[in-house]
Coordinates of C-alpha atoms and ligand atoms in Angstrom, one line a residue:
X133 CA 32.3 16.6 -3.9
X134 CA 30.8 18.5 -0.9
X135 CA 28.3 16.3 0.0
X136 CA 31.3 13.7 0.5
X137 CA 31.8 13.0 4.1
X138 CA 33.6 10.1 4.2
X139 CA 36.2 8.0 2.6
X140 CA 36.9 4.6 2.4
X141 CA 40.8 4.0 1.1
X142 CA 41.6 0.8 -0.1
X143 CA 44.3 -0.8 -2.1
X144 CA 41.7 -2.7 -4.2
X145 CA 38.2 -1.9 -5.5
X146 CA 37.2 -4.2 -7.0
X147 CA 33.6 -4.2 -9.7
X148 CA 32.4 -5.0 -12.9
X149 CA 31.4 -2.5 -15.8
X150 CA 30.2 -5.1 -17.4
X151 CA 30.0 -9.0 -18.1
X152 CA 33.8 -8.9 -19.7
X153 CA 35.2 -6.1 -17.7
X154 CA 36.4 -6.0 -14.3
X155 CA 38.3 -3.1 -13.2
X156 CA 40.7 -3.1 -10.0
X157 CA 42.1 -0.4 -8.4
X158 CA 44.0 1.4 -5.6
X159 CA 41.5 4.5 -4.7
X160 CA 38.7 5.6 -2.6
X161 CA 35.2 5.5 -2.4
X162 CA 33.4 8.7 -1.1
X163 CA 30.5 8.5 1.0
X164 CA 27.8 10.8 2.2
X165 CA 27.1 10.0 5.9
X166 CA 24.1 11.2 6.3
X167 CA 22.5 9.3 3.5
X168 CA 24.7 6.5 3.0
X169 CA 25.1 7.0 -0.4
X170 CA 28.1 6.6 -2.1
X171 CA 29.3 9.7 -4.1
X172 CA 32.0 9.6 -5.7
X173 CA 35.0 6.3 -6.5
X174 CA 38.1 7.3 -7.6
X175 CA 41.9 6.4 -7.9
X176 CA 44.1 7.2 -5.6
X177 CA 45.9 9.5 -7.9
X178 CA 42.9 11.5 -8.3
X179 CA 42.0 11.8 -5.4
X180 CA 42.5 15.4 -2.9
X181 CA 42.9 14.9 0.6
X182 CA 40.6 17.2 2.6
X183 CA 40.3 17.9 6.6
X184 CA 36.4 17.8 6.1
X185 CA 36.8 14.3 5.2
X186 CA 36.9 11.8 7.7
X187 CA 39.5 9.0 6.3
X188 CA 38.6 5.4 7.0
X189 CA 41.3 3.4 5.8
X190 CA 41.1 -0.6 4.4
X191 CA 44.9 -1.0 3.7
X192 CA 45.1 -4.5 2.6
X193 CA 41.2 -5.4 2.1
X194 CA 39.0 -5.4 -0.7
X195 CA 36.0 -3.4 -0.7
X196 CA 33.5 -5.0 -3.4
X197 CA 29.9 -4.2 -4.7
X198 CA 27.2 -5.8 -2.2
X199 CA 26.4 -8.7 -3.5
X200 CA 23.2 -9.8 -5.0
X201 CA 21.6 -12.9 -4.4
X202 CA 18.5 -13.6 -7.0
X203 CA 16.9 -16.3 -5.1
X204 CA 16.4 -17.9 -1.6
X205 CA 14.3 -19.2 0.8
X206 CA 13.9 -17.1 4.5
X207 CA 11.6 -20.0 6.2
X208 CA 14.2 -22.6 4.9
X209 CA 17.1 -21.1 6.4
X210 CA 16.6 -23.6 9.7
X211 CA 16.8 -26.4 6.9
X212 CA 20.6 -26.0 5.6
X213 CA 22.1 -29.3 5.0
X214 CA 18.9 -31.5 5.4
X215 CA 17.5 -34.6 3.2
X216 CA 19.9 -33.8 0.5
X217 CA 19.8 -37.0 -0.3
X218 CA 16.6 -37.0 -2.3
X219 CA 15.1 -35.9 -5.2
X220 CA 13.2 -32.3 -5.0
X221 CA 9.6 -33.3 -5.2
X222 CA 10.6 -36.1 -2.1
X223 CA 12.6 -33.5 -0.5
X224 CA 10.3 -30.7 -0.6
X225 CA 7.1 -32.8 1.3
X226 CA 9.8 -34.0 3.7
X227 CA 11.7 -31.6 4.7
X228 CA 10.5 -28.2 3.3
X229 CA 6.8 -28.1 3.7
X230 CA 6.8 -28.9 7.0
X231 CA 8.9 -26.5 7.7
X232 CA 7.3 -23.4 5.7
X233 CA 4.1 -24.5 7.3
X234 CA 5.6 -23.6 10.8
X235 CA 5.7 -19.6 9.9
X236 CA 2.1 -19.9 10.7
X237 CA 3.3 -19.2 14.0
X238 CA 4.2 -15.2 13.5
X239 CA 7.1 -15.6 16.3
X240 CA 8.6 -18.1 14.9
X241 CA 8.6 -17.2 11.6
X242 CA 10.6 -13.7 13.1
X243 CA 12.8 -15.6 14.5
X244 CA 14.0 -17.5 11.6
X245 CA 13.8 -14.7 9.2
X246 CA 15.8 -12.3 11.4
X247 CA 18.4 -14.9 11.1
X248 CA 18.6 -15.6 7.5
X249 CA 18.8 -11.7 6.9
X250 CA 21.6 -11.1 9.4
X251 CA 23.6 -14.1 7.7
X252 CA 22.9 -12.3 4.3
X253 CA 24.0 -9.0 5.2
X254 CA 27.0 -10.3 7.4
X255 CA 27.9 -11.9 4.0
X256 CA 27.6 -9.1 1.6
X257 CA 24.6 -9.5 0.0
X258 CA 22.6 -5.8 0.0
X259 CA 20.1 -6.8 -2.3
X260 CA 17.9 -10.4 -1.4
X261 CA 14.9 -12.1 -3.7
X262 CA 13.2 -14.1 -1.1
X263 CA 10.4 -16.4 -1.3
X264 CA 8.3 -15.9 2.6
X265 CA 6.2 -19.1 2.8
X266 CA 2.0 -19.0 1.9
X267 CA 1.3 -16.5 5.3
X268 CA 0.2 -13.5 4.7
X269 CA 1.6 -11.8 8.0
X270 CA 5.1 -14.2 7.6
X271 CA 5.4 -12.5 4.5
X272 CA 4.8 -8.7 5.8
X273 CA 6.9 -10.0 9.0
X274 CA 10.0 -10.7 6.2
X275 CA 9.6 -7.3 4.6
X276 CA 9.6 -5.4 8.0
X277 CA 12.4 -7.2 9.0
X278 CA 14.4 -6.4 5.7
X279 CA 13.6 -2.8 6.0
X280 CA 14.7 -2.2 9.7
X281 CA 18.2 -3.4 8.7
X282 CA 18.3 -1.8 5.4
X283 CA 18.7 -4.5 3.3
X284 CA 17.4 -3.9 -0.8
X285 CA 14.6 -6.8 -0.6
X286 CA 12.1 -8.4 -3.2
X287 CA 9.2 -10.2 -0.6
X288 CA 7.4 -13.1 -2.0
X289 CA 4.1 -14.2 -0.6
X290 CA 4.4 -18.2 -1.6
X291 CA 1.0 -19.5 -3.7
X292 CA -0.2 -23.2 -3.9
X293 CA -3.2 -24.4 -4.4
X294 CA -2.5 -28.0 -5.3
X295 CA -0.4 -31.5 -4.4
X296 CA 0.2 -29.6 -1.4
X297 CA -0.1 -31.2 1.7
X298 CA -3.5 -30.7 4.0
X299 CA -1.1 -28.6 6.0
X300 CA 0.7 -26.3 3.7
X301 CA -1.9 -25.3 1.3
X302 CA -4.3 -22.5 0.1
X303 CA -8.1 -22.0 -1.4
X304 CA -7.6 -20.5 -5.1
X305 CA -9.5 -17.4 -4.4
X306 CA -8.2 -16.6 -0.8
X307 CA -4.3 -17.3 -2.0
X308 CA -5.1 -14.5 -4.4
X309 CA -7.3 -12.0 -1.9
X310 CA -4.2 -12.2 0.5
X311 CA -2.0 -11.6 -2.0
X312 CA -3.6 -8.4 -2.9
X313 CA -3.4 -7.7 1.1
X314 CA 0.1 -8.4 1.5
X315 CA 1.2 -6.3 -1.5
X316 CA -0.8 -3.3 0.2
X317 CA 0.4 -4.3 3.4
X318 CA 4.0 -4.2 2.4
X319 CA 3.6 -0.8 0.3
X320 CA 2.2 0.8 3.8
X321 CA 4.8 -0.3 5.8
X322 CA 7.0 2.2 3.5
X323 CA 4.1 4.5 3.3
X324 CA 3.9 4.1 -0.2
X325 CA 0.5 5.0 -2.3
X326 CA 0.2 2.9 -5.2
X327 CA -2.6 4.6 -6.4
X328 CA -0.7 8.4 -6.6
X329 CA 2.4 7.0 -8.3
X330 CA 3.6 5.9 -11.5
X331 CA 4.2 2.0 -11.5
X332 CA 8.0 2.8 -11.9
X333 CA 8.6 4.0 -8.6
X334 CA 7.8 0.6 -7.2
X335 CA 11.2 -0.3 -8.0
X336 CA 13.2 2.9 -6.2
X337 CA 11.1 1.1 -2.9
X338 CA 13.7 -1.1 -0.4
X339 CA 11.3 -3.5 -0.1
X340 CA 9.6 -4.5 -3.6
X341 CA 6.7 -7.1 -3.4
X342 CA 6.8 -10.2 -5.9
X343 CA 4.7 -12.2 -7.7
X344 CA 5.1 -16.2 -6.3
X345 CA 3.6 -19.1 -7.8
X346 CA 5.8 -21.6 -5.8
X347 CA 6.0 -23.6 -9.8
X348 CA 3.6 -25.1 -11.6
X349 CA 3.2 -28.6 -10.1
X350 CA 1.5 -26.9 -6.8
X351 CA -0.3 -23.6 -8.9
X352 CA -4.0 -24.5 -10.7
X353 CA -4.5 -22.9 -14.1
X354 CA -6.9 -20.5 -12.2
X355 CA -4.3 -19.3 -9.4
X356 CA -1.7 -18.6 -12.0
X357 CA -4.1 -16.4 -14.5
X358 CA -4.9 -14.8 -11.2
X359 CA -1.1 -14.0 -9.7
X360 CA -0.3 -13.1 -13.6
X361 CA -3.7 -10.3 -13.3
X362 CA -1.9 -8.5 -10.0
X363 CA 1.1 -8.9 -11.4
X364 CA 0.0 -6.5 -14.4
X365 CA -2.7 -4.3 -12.2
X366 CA 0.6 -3.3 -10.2
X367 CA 2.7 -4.0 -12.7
X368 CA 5.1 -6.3 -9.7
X369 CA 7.9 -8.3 -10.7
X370 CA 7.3 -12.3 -10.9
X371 CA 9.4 -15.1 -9.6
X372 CA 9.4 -19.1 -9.8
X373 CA 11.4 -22.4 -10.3
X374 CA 11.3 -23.8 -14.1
X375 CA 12.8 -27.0 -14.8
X376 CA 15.1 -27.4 -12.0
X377 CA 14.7 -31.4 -11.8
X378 CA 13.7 -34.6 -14.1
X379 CA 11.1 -35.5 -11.7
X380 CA 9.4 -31.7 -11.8
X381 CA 9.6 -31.7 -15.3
X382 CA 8.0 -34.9 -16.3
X383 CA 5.2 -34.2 -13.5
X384 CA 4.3 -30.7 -15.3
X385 CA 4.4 -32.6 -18.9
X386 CA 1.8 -35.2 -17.4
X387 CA -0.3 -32.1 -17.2
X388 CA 0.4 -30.4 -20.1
X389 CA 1.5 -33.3 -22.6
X390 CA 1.2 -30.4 -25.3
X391 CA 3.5 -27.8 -24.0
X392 CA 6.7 -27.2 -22.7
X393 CA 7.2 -25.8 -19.0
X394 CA 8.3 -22.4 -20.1
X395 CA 5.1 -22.2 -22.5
X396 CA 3.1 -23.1 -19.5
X397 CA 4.1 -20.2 -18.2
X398 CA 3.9 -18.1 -20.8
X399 CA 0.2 -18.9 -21.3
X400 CA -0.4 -18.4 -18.6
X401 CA 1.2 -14.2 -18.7
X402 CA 3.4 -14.7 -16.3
X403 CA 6.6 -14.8 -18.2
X404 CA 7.6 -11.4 -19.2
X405 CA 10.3 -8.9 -19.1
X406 CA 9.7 -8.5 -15.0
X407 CA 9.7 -12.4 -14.1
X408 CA 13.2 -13.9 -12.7
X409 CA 13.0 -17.9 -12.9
X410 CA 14.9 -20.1 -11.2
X411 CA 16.8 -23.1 -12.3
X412 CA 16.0 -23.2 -16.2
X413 CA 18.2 -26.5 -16.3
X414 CA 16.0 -29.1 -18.5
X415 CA 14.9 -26.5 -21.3
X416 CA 15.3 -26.6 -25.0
X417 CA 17.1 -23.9 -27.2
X418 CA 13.5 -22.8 -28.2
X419 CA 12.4 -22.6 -24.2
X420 CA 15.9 -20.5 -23.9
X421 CA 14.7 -18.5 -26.6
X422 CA 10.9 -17.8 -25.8
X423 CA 12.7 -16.0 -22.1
X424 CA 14.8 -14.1 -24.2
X425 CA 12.2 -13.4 -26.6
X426 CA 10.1 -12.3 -23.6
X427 CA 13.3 -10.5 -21.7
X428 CA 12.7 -13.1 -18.5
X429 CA 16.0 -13.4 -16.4
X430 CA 17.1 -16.5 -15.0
X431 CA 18.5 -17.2 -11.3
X432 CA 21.1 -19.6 -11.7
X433 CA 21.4 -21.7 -8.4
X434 CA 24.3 -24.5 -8.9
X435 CA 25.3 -25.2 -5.3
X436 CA 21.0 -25.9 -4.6
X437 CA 21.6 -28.0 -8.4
X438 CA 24.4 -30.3 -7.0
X439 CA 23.2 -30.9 -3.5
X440 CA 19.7 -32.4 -4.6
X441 CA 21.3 -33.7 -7.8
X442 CA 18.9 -31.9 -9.9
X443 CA 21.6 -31.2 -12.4
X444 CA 24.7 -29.4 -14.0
X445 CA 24.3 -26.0 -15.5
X446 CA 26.8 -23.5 -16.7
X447 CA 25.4 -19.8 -16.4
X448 CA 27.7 -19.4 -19.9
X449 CA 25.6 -20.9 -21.7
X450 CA 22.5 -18.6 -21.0
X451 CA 24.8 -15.2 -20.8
X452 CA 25.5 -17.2 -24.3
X453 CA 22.0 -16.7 -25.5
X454 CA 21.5 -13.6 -24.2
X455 CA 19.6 -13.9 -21.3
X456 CA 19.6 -11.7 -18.2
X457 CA 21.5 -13.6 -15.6
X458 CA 21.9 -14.0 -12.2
X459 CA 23.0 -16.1 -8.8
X460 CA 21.1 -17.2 -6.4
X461 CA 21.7 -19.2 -3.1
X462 CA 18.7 -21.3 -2.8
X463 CA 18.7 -21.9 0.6
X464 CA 18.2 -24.4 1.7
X465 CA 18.2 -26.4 -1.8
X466 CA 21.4 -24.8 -1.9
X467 CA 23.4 -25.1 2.3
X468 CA 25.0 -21.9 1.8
X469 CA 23.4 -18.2 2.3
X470 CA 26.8 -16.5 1.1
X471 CA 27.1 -15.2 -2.3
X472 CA 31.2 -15.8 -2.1
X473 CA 30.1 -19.6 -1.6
X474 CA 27.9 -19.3 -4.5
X475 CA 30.9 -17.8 -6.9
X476 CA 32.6 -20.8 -6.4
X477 CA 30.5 -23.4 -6.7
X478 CA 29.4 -21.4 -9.9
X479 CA 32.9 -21.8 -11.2
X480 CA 32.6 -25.7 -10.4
X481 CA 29.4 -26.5 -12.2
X482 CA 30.6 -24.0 -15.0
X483 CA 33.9 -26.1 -14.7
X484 CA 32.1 -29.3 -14.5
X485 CA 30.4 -28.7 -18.0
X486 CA 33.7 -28.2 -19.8
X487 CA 34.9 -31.5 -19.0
X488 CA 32.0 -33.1 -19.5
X489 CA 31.6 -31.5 -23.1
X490 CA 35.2 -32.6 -23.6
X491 CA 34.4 -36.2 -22.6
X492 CA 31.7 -35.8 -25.1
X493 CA 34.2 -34.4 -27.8
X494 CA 37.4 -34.1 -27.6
X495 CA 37.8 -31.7 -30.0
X496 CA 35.2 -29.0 -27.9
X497 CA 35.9 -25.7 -27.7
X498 CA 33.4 -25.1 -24.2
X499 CA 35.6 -22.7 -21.6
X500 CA 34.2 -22.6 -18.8
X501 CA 33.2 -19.2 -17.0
X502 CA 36.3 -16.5 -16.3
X503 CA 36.8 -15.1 -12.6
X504 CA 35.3 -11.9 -14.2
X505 CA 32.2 -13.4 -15.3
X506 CA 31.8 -15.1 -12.3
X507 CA 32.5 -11.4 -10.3
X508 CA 29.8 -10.0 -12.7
X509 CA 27.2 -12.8 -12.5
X510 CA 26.9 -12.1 -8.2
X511 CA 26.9 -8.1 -8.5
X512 CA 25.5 -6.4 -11.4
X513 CA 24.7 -9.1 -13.5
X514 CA 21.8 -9.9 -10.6
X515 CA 21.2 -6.4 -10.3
X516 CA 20.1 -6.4 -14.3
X517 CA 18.4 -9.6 -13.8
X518 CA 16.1 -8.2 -11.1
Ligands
LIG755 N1 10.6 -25.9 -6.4 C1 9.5 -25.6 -5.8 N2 9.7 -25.2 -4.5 C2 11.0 -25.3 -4.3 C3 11.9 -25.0 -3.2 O1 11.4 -24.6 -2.1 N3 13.2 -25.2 -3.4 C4 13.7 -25.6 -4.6 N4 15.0 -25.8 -4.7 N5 12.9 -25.9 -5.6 C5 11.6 -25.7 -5.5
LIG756 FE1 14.1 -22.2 -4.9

């Protein structure tokens, strides 16, 4: 086309049309300079050479989607590798609230977080779900520093008000004023005006604010019915963890002996066809069915679900129920910010449920996930999810 001013050659493209279908090919991919949007992908035998196209040419390399990575940590990224020897709940007073509380510190907090987004986008990954920690100005700090290289982000201003430590915690009603603040904040560093636009468009912004309650353990009944009334006044996308560990889980059923997790959440309106949860390891058919029921999407972490021993999950079985579906790194539940990492440790928990299933039964018919499904799940499979 005429806007195309470059071309990228390459022996194999390589992307998914869908969950089944991965097409590979010998072709080009057209690019507008100016606007860095890509304009046209086509095989080689289609393609017309033309002397107003500069030819860029990756003979012998892949060129891929960018990657998307549905869930991770920025103030965590310092932590890769550290106390994976406990449980979550031990591991996140230890190592991870310490840590998070440190943003506090506005140049430190840059510092980590241009790192984490460097490693991401050295890695592939275009598009980034990040939780910031409970700082207001960490969390607009994240979004400016996502912007400035370009990176697709979804910022998440952590909330806890509860079994928190005196050090990393928030008052109800001011985690929920500076949550407010930080959305605004975030829309004006893209000068966006929430109040001209259609809801919608908060989606076409790079940087999308979302939702956090960290999970239920640390969120009063209060904070959440709060987080889930911004959530709907700008209509944001919501994120969280949901029964990622044994521990989590029974300390959320000692408060709510009457419920499941997921209905928690549900009560409480923030489970709904914008929320993306992490984990989802220790639910029942009818939890799977109340998020597909309510068009939630799951992040499915399994290198962050083997490193703290939280558990085995194969992303088959939710694809298998229909639920939106994507990867996330975790970090640093999860020691590795790459999304190539995360295919292949996908494959092994997917592969570790097969067997398991056939030292259950024999007979069991459980395949683990195919490299295509695995190709889909870290590119457009997260980009549905989100
Ligand atoms: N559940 C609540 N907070 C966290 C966190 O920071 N990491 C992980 N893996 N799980 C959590
Ligand atoms: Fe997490």
């Amino acid at each position: 086309t005429a806007m195309t001013s470059v071309v990228y050659y390459s022996s194999r493209i390589v992307h998914s049309l869908s969950l089944t279908k991965l097409q590979d090919f010998h072709g080009v991919v057209g690019v507008d300079s100016k606007s860095g949007t890509i304009v046209s992908i086509e095989k080689l035998a289609d393609f017309k050479a033309d002397d107003a196209k500069q030819v860029i040419n990756f003979r012998n390399k892949f060129i891929v989607p960018g990657f998307v990575d549905t869930h991770t940590h920025a103030p965590q990224f310092v932590n890769r590798g550290l106390g994976l020897d406990m449980p979550l709940m031990q591991w996140l007073e230890t190592y991870t609230f310490p840590k998070e509380a440190k943003c506090k510190d506005i140049d430190y907090a840059t510092t980590v977080f241009s790192k984490i987004v460097d490693m991401t986008i050295k890695n592939g990954t275009t598009t980034c779900c990040y939780f910031a920690t409970i700082h207001p100005k960490s969390a607009v700090e994240l979004a400016k520093i996502t912007l400035k290289r370009g990176q697709r982000a979804f910022i998440g201003k952590v909330n806890m008000d509860m079994e928190s430590p005196k050090f990393y915690i928030e008052e109800t009603k001011s985690s929920l004023q500076t949550t407010e603040d930080t959305i605004n904040d975030i829309f004006k560093l893209q000068s966006y005006d929430c109040k001209k636009q259609k809801p919608s468009t908060i989606y076409d912004l790079l940087a999308i604010p979302i939702i956090t309650p960290r999970f239920v353990p640390t969120c009063s009944d209060e904070l959440m019915k709060g987080l889930a009334n911004l959530a709907e006044k700008y209509q944001l996308p919501i994120q969280s963890h949901l029964a990622e560990s044994p521990g989590e889980s029974d300390f959320v059923k000692s408060r709510f002996p009457n419920e499941s997790y997921t209905e928690v959440y549900k009560r409480m309106n923030l489970l709904n066809d914008r929320t993306i949860m992490a984990h989802c390891i220790y639910l029942s058919t009818e939890d799977i069915q109340l998020i597909k029921k309510c068009g939630a999407s799951i992040a499915h972490c399994a290198l962050s679900n083997f490193d703290l021993s939280s558990g085995i999950l194969c992303a088959k079985t939710l694809l298998a129920a229909g639920v939106k579906t994507g990867l996330g790194t975790d970090v640093s539940g999860g020691y590795a910010p790459d999304m190539l990492s995360t295919i292949r440790f996908t494959a092994v928990a997917s592969a570790a449920t097969e067997i398991n299933n056939r030292s259950k039964d024999s007979k069991s018919t459980y395949r683990k996930l195919k490299n295509s499904e695995l190709f889909y799940l870290a590119t457009l499979g997260g980009a549905e999810a989100l």
